[in-house]
Coordinates of C-alpha atoms in Angstrom, one line a residue:
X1 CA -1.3 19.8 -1.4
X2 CA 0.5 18.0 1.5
X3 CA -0.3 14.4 2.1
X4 CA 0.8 11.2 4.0
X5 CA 0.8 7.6 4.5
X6 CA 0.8 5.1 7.0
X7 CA 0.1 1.4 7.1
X8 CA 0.5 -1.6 9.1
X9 CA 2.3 -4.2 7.7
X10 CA 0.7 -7.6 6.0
X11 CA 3.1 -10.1 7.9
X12 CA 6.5 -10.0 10.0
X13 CA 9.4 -8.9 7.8
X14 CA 12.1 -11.7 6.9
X15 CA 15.4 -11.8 5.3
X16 CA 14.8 -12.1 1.4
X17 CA 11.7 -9.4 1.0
X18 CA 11.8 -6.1 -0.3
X19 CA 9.9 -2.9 -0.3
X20 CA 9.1 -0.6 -3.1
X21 CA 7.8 2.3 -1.9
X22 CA 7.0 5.3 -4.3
X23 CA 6.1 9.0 -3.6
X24 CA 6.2 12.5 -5.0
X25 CA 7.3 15.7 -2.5
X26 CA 6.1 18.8 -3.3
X27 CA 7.7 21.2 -5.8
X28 CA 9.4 23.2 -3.1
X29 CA 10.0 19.9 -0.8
X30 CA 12.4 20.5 2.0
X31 CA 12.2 17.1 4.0
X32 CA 10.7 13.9 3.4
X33 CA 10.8 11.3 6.0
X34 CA 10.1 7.2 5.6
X35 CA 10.2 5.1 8.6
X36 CA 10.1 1.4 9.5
X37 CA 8.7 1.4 13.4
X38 CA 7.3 -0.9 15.7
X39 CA 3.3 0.8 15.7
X40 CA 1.4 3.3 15.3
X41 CA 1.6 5.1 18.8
X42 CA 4.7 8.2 19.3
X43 CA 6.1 5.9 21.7
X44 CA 7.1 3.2 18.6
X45 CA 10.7 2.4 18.2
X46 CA 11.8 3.4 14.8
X47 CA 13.9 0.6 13.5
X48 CA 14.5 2.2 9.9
X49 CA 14.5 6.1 9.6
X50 CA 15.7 7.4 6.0
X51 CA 15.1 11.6 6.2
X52 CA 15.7 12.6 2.0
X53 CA 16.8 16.5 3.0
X54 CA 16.9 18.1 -0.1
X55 CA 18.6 21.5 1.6
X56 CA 21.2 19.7 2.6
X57 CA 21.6 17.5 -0.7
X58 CA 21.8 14.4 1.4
X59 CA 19.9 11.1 2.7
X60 CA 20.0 10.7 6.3
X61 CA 19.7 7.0 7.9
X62 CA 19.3 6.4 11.8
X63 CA 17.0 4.4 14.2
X64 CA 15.6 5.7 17.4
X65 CA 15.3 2.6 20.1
X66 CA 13.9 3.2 23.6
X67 CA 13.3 6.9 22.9
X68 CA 16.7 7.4 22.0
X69 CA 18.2 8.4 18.4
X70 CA 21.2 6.8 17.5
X71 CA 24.2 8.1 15.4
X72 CA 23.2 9.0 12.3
X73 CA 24.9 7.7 9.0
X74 CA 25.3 10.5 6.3
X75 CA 28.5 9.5 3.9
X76 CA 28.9 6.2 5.4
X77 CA 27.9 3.0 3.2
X78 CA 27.4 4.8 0.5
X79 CA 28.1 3.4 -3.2
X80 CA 30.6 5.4 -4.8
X81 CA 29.1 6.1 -8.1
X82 CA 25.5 7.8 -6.3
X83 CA 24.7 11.3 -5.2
X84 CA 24.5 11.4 -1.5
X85 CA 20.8 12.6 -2.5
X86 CA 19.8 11.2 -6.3
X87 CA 16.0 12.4 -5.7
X88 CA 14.3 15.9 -6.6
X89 CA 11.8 17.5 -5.6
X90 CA 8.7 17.5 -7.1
X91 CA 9.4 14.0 -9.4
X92 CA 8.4 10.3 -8.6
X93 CA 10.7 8.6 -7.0
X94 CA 11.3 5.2 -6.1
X95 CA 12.9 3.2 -3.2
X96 CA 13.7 -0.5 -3.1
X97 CA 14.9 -1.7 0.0
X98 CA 16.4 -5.3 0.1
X99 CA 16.2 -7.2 3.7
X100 CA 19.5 -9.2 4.1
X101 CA 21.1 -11.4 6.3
X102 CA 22.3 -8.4 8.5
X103 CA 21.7 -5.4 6.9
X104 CA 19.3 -3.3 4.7
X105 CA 20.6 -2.8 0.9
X106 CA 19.1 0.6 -0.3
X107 CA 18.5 1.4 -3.8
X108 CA 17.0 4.7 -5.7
X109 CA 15.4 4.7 -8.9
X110 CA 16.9 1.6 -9.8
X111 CA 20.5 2.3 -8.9
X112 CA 22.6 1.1 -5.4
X113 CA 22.6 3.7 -3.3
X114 CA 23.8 2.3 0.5
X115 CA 23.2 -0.4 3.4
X116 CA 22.3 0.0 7.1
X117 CA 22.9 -2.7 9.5
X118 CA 20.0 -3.7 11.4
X119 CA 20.0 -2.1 14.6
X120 CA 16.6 -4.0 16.2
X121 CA 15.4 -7.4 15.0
X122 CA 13.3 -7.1 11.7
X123 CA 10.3 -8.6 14.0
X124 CA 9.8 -5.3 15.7
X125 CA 9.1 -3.8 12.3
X126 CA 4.9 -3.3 12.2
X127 CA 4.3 -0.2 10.3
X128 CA 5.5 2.0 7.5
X129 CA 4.8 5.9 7.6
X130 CA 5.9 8.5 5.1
X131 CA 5.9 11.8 6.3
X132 CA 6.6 15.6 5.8
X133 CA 6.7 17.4 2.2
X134 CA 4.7 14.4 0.6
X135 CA 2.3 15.3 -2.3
X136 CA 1.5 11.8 -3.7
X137 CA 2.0 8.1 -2.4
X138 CA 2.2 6.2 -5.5
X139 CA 4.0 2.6 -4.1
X140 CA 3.4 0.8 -1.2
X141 CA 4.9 -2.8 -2.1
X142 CA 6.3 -5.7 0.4
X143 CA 7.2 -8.6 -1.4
X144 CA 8.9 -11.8 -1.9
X145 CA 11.9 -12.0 -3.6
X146 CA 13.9 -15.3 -1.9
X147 CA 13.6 -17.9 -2.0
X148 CA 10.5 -18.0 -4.2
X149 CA 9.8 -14.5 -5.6
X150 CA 6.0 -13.8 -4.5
X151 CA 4.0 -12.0 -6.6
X152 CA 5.5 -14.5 -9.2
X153 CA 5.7 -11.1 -11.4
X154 CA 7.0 -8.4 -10.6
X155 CA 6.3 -5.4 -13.5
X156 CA 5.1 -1.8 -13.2
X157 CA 2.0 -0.7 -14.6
X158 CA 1.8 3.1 -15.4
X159 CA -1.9 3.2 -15.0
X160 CA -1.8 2.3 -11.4
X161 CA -1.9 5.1 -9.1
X162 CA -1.2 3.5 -6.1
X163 CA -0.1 -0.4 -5.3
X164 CA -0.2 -2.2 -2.2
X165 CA 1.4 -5.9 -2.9
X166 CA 2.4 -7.9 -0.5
X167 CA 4.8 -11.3 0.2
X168 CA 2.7 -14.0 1.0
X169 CA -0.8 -15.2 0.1
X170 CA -4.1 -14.3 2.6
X171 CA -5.3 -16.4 4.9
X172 CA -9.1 -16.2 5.9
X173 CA -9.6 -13.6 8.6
X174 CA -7.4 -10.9 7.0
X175 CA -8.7 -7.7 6.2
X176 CA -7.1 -5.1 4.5
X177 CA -8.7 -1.3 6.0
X178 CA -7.9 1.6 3.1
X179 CA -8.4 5.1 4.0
X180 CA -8.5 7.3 1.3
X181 CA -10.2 11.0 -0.5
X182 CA -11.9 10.9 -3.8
X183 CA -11.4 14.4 -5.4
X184 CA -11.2 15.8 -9.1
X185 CA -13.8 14.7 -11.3
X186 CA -17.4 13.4 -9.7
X187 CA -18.0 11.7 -13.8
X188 CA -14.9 10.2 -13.4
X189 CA -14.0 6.9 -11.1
X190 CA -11.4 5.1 -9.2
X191 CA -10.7 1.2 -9.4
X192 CA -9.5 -1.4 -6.8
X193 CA -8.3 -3.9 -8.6
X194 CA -7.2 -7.6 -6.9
X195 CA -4.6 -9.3 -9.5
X196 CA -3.9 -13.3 -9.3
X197 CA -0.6 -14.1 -8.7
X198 CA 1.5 -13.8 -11.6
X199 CA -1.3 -12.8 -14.1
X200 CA -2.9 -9.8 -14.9
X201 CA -6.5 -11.8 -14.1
X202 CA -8.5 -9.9 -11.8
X203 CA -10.2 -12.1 -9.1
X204 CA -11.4 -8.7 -8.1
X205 CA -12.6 -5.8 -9.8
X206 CA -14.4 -2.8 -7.1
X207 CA -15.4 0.1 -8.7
X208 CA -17.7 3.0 -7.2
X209 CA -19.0 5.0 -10.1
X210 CA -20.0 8.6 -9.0
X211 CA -22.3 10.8 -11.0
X212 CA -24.4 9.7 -12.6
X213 CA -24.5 6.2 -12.1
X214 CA -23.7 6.3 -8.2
X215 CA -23.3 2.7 -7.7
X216 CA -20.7 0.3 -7.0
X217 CA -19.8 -2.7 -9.5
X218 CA -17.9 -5.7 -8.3
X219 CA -17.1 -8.0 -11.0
X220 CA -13.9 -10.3 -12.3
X221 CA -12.3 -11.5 -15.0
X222 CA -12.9 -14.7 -17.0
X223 CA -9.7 -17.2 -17.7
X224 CA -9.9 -14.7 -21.1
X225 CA -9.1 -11.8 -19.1
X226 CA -12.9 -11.1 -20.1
X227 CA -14.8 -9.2 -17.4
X228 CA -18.2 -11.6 -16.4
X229 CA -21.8 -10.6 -17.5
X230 CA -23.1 -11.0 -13.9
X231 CA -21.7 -7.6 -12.6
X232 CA -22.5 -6.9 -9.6
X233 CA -24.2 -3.6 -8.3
X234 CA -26.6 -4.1 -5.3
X235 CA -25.7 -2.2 -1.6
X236 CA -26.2 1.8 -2.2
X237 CA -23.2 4.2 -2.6
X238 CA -21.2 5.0 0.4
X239 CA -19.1 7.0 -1.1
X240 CA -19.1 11.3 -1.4
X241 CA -16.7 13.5 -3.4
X242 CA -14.1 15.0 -1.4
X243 CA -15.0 13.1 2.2
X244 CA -12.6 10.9 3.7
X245 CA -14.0 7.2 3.7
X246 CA -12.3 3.7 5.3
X247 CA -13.1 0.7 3.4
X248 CA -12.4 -2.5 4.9
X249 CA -12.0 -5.9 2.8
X250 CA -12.5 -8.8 5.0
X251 CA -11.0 -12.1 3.2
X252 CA -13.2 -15.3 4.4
X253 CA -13.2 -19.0 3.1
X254 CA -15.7 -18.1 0.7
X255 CA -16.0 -14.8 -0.6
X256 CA -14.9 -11.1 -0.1
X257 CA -16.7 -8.6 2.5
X258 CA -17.0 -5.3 2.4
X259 CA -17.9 -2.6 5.3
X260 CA -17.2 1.4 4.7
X261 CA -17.7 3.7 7.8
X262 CA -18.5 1.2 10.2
X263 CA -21.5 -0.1 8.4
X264 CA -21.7 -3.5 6.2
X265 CA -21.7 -2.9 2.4
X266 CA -21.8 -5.7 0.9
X267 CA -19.8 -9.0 -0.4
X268 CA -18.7 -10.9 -3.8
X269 CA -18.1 -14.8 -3.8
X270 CA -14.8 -15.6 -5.0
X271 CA -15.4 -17.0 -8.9
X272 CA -12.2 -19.5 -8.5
X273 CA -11.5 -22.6 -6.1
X274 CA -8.6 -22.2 -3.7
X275 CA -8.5 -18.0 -4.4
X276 CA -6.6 -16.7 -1.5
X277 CA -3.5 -18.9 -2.2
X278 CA -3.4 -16.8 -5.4
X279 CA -3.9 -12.7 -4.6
X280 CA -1.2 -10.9 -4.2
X281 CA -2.2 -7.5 -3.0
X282 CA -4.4 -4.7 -4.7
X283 CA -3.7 -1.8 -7.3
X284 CA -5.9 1.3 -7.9
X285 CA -6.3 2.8 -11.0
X286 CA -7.9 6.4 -11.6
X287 CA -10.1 7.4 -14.3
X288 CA -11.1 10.6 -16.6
X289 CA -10.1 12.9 -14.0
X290 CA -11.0 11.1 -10.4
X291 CA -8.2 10.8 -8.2
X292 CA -7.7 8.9 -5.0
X293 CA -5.5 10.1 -2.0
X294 CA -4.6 7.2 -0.1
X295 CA -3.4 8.0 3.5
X296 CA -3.4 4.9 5.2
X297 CA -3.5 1.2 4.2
X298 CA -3.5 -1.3 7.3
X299 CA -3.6 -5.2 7.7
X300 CA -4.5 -7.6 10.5
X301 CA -6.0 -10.6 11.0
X302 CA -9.2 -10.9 13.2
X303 CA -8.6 -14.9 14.0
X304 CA -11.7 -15.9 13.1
X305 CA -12.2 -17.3 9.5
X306 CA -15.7 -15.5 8.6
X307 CA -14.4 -12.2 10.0
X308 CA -17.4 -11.6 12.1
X309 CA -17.9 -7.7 12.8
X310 CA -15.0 -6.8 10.5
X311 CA -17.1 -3.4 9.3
X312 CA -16.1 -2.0 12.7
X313 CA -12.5 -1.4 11.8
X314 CA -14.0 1.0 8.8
X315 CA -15.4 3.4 11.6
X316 CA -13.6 6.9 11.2
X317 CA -13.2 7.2 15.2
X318 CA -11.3 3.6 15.1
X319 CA -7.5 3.7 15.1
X320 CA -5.5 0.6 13.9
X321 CA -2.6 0.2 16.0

């Protein structure tokens, strides 16, 4: 089953992040495409294009500017002890991409693999898409990692099905729009799970549970890592097996919101003082058979502290751009 991702970018992209971006192509993959662009629209420039062409054994970089492609680097700046293409099709794999001073550093299931100069200022850079022979997008990080690595940890959890971290903390009037399929088992459940900063504390735990509870529990952990009594479960179930649903997380001065398909859900107050200063992104874990295909993840920041009329983002007929 083919799939793919796009999202638009937390914050502008500086010299000392990095991306960790994680996906699975299809058994038979031929091409699989992951580009850095300035939006949404066909129009966008693409500032990063990395083409993984498993026909031709090789990893193709370029940038299109103004409509035009530029020359494309193939052997070029490549580190001598890689494969020109050290991925497979059908397995995981995993790209870390370093923003220097002047160039991207490129690396492939944790080994070098080459740098690009920047061809278009990292500014321009708005939006990630992965595209083509994609079965699974399993990574979506954009982090911190100079001066002050941001999140404080950075460790991978092999229950998490997808991550979305990113390099600095929320400010009130983010909100974070998911789009995503629930398929596989209806007993089973997904979790979105928001970690503090360096800890494995969840300020945030949002868990729709299907048949036969159909309801939606909101809850967070204790200083003991111990999930609180007061669970929360009010709001209906807006969710359906197999239909594509947008969720959006508005992040106010006091609390999380939460609209899905253009209608209000519901919200939970944040349990800790000063709690924005410590999120760092979400992960989703899948349970007994339930799995979550997440196609698009944006950001953006409405302005206005108490996010009024966030839920209209969650619309299916809105685009993000």
């Amino acid at each position: 089953m083919l799939t793919q991702f796009a999202g638009n970018l937390s914050c502008t992209v500086e010299a000392g992040q990095i991306f960790v971006i994680s996906a699975r192509p299809i058994d038979d993959a031929e091409r699989v495409n992951i580009n850095f662009l300035s939006g949404k629209s066909d129009e966008a420039d693409i500032i990063l294009h990395l083409s993984i062409r498993f026909h031709d054994d090789i990893i193709v970089r370029n940038s299109k500017l103004g409509g035009v492609w530029g020359g494309e680097e193939r052997e070029e700046n490549l580190n001598e002890l890689t494969a020109p293409n050290p991925t497979t099709p059908g397995d995981v794999f995993k790209l870390y991409i370093l923003i220097g001073d002047d160039r991207f550093h490129i690396a492939i299931n944790g080994h070098p693999y080459c740098t690009y100069g920047f061809r278009a200022a990292l500014s321009e850079i708005r939006t990630i898409t992965v595209v083509k022979d994609v079965q699974q997008i399993v990574q979506m990080d954009h982090r911190q990692a100079f001066p002050t690595p941001f999140p404080a940890i950075q460790f991978d959890e092999s229950l998490n099905s997808f991550s979305n971290d990113v390099p600095k903390p929320f400010l009130p009037g983010h909100v974070i729009i998911i789009t995503a399929i629930p398929f596989g088992n209806p007993r089973g459940r997904f979790i979105i799970r928001f970690m503090e900063n360096g800890t494995k504390r969840q300020a945030l735990h949002f868990n729709p549970r299907f048949d036969p509870q159909y309801q939606v529990v909101r809850n967070s952990h204790t200083e003991m890592l111990e999930f609180r009594r007061e669970e929360e479960t009010s709001g209906g179930f807006p969710f359906v097996m197999d239909q594509q649903f947008k969720l959006a997380i508005a992040f106010t001065e006091s609390e999380f919101k939460f609209g899905v398909n253009g209608s209000y859900f519901e919200a939970y107050a944040y349990r800790n003082v000063n709690q924005l200063d410590i999120l760092n992104g979400f992960k989703v874990q899948c349970i007994n058979g339930m799995q979550l295909e997440i196609t698009n993840v944006d950001h953006m920041n409405m302005g206005v502290p108490d996010c009024e009329g966030f839920e209209s983002y969650s619309h299916p007929e809105v685009e993000i751009f």
